[in-house]
PDB file of C-alpha atoms in Angstrom:
ATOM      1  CA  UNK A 661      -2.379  16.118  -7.355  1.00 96.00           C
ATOM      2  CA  UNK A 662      -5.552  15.468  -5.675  1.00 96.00           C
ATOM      3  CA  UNK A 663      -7.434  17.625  -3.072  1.00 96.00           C
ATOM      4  CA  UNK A 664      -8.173  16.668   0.786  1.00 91.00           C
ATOM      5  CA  UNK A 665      -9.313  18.375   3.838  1.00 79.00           C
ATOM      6  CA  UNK A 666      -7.868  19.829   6.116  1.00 69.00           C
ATOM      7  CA  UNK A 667      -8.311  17.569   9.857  1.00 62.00           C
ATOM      8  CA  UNK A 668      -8.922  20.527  11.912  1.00 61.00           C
ATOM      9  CA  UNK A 669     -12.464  22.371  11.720  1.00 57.00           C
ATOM     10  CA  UNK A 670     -13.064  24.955   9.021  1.00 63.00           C
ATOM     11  CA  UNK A 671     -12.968  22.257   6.261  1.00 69.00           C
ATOM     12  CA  UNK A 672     -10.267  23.952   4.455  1.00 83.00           C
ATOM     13  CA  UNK A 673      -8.663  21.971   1.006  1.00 89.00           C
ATOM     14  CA  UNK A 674      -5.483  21.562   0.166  1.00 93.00           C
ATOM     15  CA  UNK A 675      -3.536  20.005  -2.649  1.00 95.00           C
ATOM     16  CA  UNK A 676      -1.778  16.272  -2.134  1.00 92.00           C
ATOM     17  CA  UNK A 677       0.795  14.882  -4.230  1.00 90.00           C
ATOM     18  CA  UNK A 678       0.497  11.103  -4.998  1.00 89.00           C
ATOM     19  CA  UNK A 679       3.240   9.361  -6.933  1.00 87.00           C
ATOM     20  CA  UNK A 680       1.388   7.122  -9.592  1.00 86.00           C
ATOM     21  CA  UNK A 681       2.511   4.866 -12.884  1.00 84.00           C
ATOM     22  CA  UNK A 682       0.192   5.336 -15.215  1.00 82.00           C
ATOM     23  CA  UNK A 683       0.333   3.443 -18.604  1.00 73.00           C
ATOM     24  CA  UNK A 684       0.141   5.381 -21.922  1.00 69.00           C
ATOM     25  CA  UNK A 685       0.689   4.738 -25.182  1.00 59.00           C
ATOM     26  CA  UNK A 686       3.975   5.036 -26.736  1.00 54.00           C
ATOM     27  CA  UNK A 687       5.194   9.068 -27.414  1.00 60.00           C
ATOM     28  CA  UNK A 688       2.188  10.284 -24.679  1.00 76.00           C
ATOM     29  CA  UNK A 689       2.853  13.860 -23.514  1.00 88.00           C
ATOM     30  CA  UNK A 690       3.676  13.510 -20.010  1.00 91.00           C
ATOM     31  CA  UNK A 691       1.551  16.311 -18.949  1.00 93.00           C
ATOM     32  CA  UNK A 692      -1.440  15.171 -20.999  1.00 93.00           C
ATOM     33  CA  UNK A 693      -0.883  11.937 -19.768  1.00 93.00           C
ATOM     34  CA  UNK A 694      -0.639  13.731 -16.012  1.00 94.00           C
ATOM     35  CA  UNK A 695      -3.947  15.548 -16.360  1.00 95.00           C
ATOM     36  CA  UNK A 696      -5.872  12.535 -17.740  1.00 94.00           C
ATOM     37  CA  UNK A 697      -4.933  10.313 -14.749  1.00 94.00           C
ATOM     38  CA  UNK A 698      -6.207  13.540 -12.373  1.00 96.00           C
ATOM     39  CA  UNK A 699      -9.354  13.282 -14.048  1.00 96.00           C
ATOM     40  CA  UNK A 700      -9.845   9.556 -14.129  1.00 94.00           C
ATOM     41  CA  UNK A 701      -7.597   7.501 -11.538  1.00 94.00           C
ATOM     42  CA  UNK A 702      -9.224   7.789  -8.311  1.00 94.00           C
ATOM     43  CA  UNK A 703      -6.537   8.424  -5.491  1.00 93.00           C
ATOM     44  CA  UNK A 704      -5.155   5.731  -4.040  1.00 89.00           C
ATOM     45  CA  UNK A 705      -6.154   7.324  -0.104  1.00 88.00           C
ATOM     46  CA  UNK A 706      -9.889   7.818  -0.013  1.00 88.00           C
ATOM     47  CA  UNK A 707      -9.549  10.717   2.215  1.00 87.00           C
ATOM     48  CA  UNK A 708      -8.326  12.672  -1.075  1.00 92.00           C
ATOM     49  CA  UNK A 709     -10.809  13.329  -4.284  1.00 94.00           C
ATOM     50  CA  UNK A 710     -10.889  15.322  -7.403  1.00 95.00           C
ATOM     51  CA  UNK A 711     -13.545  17.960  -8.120  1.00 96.00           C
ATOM     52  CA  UNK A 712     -13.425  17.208 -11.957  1.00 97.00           C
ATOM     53  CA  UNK A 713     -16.877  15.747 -13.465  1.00 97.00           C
ATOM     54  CA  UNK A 714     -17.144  12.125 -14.235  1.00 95.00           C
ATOM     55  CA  UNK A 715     -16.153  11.652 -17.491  1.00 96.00           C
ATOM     56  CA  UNK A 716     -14.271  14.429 -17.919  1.00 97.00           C
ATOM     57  CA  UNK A 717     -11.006  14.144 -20.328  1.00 95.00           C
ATOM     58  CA  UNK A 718      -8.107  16.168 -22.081  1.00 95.00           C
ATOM     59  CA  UNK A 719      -8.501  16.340 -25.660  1.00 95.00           C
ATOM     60  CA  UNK A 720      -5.755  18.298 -26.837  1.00 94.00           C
ATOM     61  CA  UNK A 721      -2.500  20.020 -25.333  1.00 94.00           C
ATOM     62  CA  UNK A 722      -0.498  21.942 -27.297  1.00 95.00           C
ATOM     63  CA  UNK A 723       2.755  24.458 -25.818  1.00 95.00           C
ATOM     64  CA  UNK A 724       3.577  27.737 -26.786  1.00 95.00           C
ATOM     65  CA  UNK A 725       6.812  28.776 -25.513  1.00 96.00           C
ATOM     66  CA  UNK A 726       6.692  28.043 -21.532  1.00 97.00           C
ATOM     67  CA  UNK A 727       2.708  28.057 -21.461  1.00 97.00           C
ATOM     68  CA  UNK A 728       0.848  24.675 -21.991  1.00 97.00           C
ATOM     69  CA  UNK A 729      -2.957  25.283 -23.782  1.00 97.00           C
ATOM     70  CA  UNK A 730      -5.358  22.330 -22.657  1.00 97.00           C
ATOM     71  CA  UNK A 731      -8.302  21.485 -24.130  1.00 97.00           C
ATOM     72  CA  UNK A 732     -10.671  19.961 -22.252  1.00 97.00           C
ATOM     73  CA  UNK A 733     -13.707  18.175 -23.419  1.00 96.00           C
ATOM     74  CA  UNK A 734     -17.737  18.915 -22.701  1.00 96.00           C
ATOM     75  CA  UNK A 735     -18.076  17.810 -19.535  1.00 97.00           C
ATOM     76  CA  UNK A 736     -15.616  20.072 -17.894  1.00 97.00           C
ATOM     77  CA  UNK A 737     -17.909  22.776 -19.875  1.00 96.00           C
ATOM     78  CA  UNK A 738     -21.273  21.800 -17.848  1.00 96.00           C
ATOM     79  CA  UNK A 739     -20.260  21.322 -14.559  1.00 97.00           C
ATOM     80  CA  UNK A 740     -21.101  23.330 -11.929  1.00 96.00           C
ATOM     81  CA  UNK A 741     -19.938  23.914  -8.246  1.00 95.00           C
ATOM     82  CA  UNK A 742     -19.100  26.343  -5.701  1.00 94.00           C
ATOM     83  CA  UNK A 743     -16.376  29.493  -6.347  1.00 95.00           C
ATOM     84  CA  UNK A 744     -13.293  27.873  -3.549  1.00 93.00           C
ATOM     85  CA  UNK A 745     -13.892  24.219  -5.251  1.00 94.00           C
ATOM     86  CA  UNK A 746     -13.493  25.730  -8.490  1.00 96.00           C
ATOM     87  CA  UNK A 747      -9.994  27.081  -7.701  1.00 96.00           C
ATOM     88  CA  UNK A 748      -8.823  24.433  -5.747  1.00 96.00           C
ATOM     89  CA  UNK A 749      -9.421  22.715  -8.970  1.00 97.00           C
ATOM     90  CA  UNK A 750      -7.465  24.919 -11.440  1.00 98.00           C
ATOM     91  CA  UNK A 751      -4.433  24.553  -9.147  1.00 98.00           C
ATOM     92  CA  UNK A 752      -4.853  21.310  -8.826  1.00 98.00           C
ATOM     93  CA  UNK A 753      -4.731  20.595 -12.677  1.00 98.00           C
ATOM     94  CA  UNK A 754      -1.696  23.635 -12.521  1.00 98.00           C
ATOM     95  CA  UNK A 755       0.460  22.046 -10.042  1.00 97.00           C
ATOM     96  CA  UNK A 756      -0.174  18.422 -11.520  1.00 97.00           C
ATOM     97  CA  UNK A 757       0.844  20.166 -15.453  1.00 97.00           C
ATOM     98  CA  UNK A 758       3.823  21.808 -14.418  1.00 97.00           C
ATOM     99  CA  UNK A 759       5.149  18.987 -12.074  1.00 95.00           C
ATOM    100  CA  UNK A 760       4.642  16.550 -14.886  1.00 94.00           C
ATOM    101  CA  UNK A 761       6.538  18.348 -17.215  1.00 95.00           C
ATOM    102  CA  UNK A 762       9.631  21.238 -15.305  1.00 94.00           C
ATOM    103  CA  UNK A 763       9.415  23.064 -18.619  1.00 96.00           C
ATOM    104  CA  UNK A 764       5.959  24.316 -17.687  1.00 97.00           C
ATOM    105  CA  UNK A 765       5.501  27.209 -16.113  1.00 97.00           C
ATOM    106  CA  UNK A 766       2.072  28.213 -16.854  1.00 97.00           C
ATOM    107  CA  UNK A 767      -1.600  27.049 -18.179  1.00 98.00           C
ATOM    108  CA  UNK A 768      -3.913  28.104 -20.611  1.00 97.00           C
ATOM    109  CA  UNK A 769      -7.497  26.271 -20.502  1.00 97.00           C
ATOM    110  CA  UNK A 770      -9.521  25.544 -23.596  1.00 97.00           C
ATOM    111  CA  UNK A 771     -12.775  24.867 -22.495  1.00 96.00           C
ATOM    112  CA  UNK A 772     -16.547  24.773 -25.027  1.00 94.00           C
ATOM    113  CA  UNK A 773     -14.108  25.836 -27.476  1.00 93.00           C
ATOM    114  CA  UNK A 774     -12.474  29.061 -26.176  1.00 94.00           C
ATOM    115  CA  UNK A 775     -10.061  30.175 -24.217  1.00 94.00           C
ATOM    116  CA  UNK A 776     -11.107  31.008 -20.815  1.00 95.00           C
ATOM    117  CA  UNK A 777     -10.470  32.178 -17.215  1.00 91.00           C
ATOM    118  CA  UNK A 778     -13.858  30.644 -16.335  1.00 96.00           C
ATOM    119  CA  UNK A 779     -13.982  26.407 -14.406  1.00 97.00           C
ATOM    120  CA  UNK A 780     -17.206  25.468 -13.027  1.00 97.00           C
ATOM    121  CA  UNK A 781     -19.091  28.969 -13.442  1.00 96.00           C
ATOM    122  CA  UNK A 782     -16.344  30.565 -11.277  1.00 97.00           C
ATOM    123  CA  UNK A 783     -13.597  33.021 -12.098  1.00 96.00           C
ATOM    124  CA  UNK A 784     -10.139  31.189 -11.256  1.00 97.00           C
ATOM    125  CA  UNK A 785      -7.485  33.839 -12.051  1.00 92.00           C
ATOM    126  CA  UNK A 786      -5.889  35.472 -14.964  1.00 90.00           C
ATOM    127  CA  UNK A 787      -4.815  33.524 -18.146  1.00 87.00           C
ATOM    128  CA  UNK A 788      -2.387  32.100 -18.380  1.00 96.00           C
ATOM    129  CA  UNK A 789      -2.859  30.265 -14.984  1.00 97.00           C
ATOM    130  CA  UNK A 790       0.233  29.915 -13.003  1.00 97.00           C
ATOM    131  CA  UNK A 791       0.600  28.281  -9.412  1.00 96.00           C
ATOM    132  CA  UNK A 792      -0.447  29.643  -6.154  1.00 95.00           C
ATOM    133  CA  UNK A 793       2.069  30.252  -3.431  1.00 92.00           C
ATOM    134  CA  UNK A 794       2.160  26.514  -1.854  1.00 89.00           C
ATOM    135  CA  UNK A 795       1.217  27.809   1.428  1.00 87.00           C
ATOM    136  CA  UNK A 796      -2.298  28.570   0.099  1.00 90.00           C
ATOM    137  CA  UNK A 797      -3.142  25.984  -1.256  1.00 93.00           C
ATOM    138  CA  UNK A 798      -0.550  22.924  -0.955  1.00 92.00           C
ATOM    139  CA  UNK A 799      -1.437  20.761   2.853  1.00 90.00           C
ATOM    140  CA  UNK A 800       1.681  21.663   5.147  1.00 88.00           C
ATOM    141  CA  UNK A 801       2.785  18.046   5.829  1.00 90.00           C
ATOM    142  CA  UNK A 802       2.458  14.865   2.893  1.00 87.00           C
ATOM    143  CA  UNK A 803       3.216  11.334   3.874  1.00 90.00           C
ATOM    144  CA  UNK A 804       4.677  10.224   0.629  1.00 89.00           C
ATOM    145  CA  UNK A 805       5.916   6.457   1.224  1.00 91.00           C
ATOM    146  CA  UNK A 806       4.118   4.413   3.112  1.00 91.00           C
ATOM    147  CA  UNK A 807       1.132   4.904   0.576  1.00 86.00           C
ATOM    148  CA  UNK A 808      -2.388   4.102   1.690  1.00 86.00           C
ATOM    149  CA  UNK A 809      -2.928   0.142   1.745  1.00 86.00           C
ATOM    150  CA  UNK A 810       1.012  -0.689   1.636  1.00 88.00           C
ATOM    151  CA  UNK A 811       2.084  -3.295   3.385  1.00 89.00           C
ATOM    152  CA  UNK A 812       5.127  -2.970   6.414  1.00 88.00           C
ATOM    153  CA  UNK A 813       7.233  -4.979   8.334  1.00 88.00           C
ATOM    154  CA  UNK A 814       7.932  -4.425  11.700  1.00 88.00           C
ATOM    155  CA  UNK A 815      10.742  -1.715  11.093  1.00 91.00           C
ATOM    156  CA  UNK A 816      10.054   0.586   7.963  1.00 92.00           C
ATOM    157  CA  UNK A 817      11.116   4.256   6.802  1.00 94.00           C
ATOM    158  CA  UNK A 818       8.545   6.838   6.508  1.00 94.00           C
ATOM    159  CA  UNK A 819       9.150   9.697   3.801  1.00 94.00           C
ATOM    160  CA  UNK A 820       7.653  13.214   3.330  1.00 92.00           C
ATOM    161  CA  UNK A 821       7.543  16.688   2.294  1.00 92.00           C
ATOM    162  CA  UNK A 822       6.527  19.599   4.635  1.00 92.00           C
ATOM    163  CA  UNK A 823       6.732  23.724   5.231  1.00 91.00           C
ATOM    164  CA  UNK A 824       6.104  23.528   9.041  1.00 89.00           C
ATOM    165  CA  UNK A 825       7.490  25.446  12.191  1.00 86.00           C
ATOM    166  CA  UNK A 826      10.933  24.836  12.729  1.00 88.00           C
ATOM    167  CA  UNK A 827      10.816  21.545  10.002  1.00 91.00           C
ATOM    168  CA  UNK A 828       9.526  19.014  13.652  1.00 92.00           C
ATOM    169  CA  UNK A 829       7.505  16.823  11.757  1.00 92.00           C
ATOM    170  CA  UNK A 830       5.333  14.982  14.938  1.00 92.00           C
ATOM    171  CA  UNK A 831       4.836  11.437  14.204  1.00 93.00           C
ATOM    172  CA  UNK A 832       1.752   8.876  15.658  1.00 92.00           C
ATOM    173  CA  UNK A 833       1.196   5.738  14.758  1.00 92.00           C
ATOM    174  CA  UNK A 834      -2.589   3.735  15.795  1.00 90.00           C
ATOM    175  CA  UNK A 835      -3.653   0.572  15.990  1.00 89.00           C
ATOM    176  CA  UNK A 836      -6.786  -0.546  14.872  1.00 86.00           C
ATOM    177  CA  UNK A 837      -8.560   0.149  18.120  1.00 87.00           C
ATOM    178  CA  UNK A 838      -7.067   3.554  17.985  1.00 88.00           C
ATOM    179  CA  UNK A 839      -4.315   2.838  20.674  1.00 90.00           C
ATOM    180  CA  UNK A 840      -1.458   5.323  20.197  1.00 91.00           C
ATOM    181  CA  UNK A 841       1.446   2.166  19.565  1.00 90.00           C
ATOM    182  CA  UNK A 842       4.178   4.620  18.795  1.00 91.00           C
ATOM    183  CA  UNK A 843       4.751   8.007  19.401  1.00 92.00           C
ATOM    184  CA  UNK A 844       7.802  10.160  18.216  1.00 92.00           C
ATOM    185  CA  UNK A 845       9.095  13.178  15.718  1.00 92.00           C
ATOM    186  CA  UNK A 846      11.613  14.081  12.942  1.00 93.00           C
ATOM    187  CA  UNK A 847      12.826  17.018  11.438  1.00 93.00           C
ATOM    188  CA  UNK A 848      12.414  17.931   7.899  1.00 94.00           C
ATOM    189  CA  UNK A 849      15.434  19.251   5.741  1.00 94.00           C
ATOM    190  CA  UNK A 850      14.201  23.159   5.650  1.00 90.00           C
ATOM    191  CA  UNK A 851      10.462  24.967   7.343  1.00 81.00           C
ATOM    192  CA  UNK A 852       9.037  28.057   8.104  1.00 81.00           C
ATOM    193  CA  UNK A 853       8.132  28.943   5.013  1.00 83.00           C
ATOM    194  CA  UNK A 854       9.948  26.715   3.336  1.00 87.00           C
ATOM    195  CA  UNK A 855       9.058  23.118   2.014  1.00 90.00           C
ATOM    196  CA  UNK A 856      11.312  20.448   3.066  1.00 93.00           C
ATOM    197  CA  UNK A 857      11.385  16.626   3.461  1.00 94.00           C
ATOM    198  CA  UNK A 858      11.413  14.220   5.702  1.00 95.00           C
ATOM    199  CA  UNK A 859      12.560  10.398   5.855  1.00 95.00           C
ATOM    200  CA  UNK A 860      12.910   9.011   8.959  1.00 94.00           C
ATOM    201  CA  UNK A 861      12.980   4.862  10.178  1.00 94.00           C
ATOM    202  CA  UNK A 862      10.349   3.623  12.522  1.00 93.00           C
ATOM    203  CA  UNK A 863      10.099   0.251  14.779  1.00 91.00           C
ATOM    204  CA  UNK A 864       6.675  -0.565  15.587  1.00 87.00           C
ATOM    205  CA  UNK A 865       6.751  -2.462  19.396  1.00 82.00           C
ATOM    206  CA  UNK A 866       4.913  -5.561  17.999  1.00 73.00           C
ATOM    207  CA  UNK A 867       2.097  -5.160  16.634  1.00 64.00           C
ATOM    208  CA  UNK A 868       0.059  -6.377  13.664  1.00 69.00           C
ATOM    209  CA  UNK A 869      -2.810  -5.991  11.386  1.00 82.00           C
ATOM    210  CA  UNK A 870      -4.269  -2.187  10.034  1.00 87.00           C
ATOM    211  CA  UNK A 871      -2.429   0.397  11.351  1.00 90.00           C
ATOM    212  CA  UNK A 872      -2.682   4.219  10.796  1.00 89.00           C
ATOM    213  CA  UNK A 873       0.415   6.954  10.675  1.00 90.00           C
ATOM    214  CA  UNK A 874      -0.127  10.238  11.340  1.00 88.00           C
ATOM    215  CA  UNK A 875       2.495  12.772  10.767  1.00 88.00           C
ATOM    216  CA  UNK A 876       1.533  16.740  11.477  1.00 83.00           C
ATOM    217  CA  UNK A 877       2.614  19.676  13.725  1.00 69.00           C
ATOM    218  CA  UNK A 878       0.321  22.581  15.419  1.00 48.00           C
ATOM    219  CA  UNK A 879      -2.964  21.295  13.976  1.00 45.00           C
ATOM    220  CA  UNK A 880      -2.033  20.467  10.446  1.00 45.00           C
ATOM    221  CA  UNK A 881      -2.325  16.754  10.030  1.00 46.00           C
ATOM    222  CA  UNK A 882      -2.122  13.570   7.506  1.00 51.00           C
ATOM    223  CA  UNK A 883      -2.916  10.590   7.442  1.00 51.00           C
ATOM    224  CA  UNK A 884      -1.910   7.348   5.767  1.00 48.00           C
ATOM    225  CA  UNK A 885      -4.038   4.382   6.884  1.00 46.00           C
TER     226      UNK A 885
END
């Protein structure tokens, strides 16, 4: 998981889900392995980013019963930044633990040697950390496939998650002179407070070079250039 902002004024952050490979060496925890590439992989949109100091890396995770216990190394320790980036942040290394590994429900954070409800100088909830409801803090509509930078052809199948009004998913496609070249919707499997996908086939009219999708409804928007 990485954080963006939200299109719309107010510059509020939500969490989006990219879907990497990431090469580890043989027997790597999953989640460890999850967490690391958080810290270090930089997303593959550069509209998202990660709040986690530079340099900043897992040194130990351990599980006791349902509950992961991360350890985290100095960096994480020294870093300072406001109170709403600082929780952003612990569910954004929450949601990315406990999607890497189902068996996860919670987190425990081991950070300048203790165990501690403390990130970046801020309180971020009780231990052991568990998620947030996804409509605080997960962005209402992901474009999933096409990532950012893939290539197309003319006709190609765009594929999402999102927890909007009635599941109609609005769908705009630019060209690079930011000419609206197709225009259309879809409807997600479940919404309204409930998170559903979306995977619906689109036939551009012709044209060619950079183009940028944008899928959203009611204000709530993202983009995958």
């Amino acid at each position: 998981y990485y954080v963006g902002r939200d299109l719309q004024p107010g510059d509020r952050r939500y969490l989006f889900r990219e879907f990497r490979r990431v090469q580890t060496e043989g027997g790597s925890d999953p989640a460890a392995a999850a967490v690391q590439a958080m810290l270090t992989l930089p997303p593959l949109d550069p509209d998202y980013f990660s709040p986690w100091p530079a340099g900043a890396s897992v040194t130990g995770l351990s599980r006791i019963g349902d509950t992961a216990v991360i350890t985290f190394s100095d960096e994480v320790a020294r870093h300072r930044t406001d109170a709403n980036t600082a929780r952003i942040a612990a569910q954004q290394m929450v949601y990315t633990v406990t999607a890497a590994d189902r068996s996860v429900h919670s987190v425990r954070m081991v950070i300048d040697g203790q165990q501690t409800t403390t990130l970046f100088g801020h309180q971020v909830g009780a231990q052991p950390l568990t998620r947030a409801p996804e409509v605080d803090v997960v962005a209402p509509v992901w474009i999933i496939d096409p990532y950012h930078g893939a290539q197309v052809g003319r006709s190609f199948a765009v594929y999402g998650t999102a927890n909007v009004f009635e599941a109609t998913v609005s769908i705009e496609v630019r060209d690079s002179a930011g000419d609206v070249v197709l225009e259309t919707f879809t409807t997600a499997t479940s919404g309204t407070g409930t998170r559903g996908t979306f995977d619906t086939d689109l036939r551009l009219p012709g044209s060619s070079g950079p183009l940028t999708i944008t899928v959203g409804v009611f204000g709530a928007a993202a983009e995958a250039p």
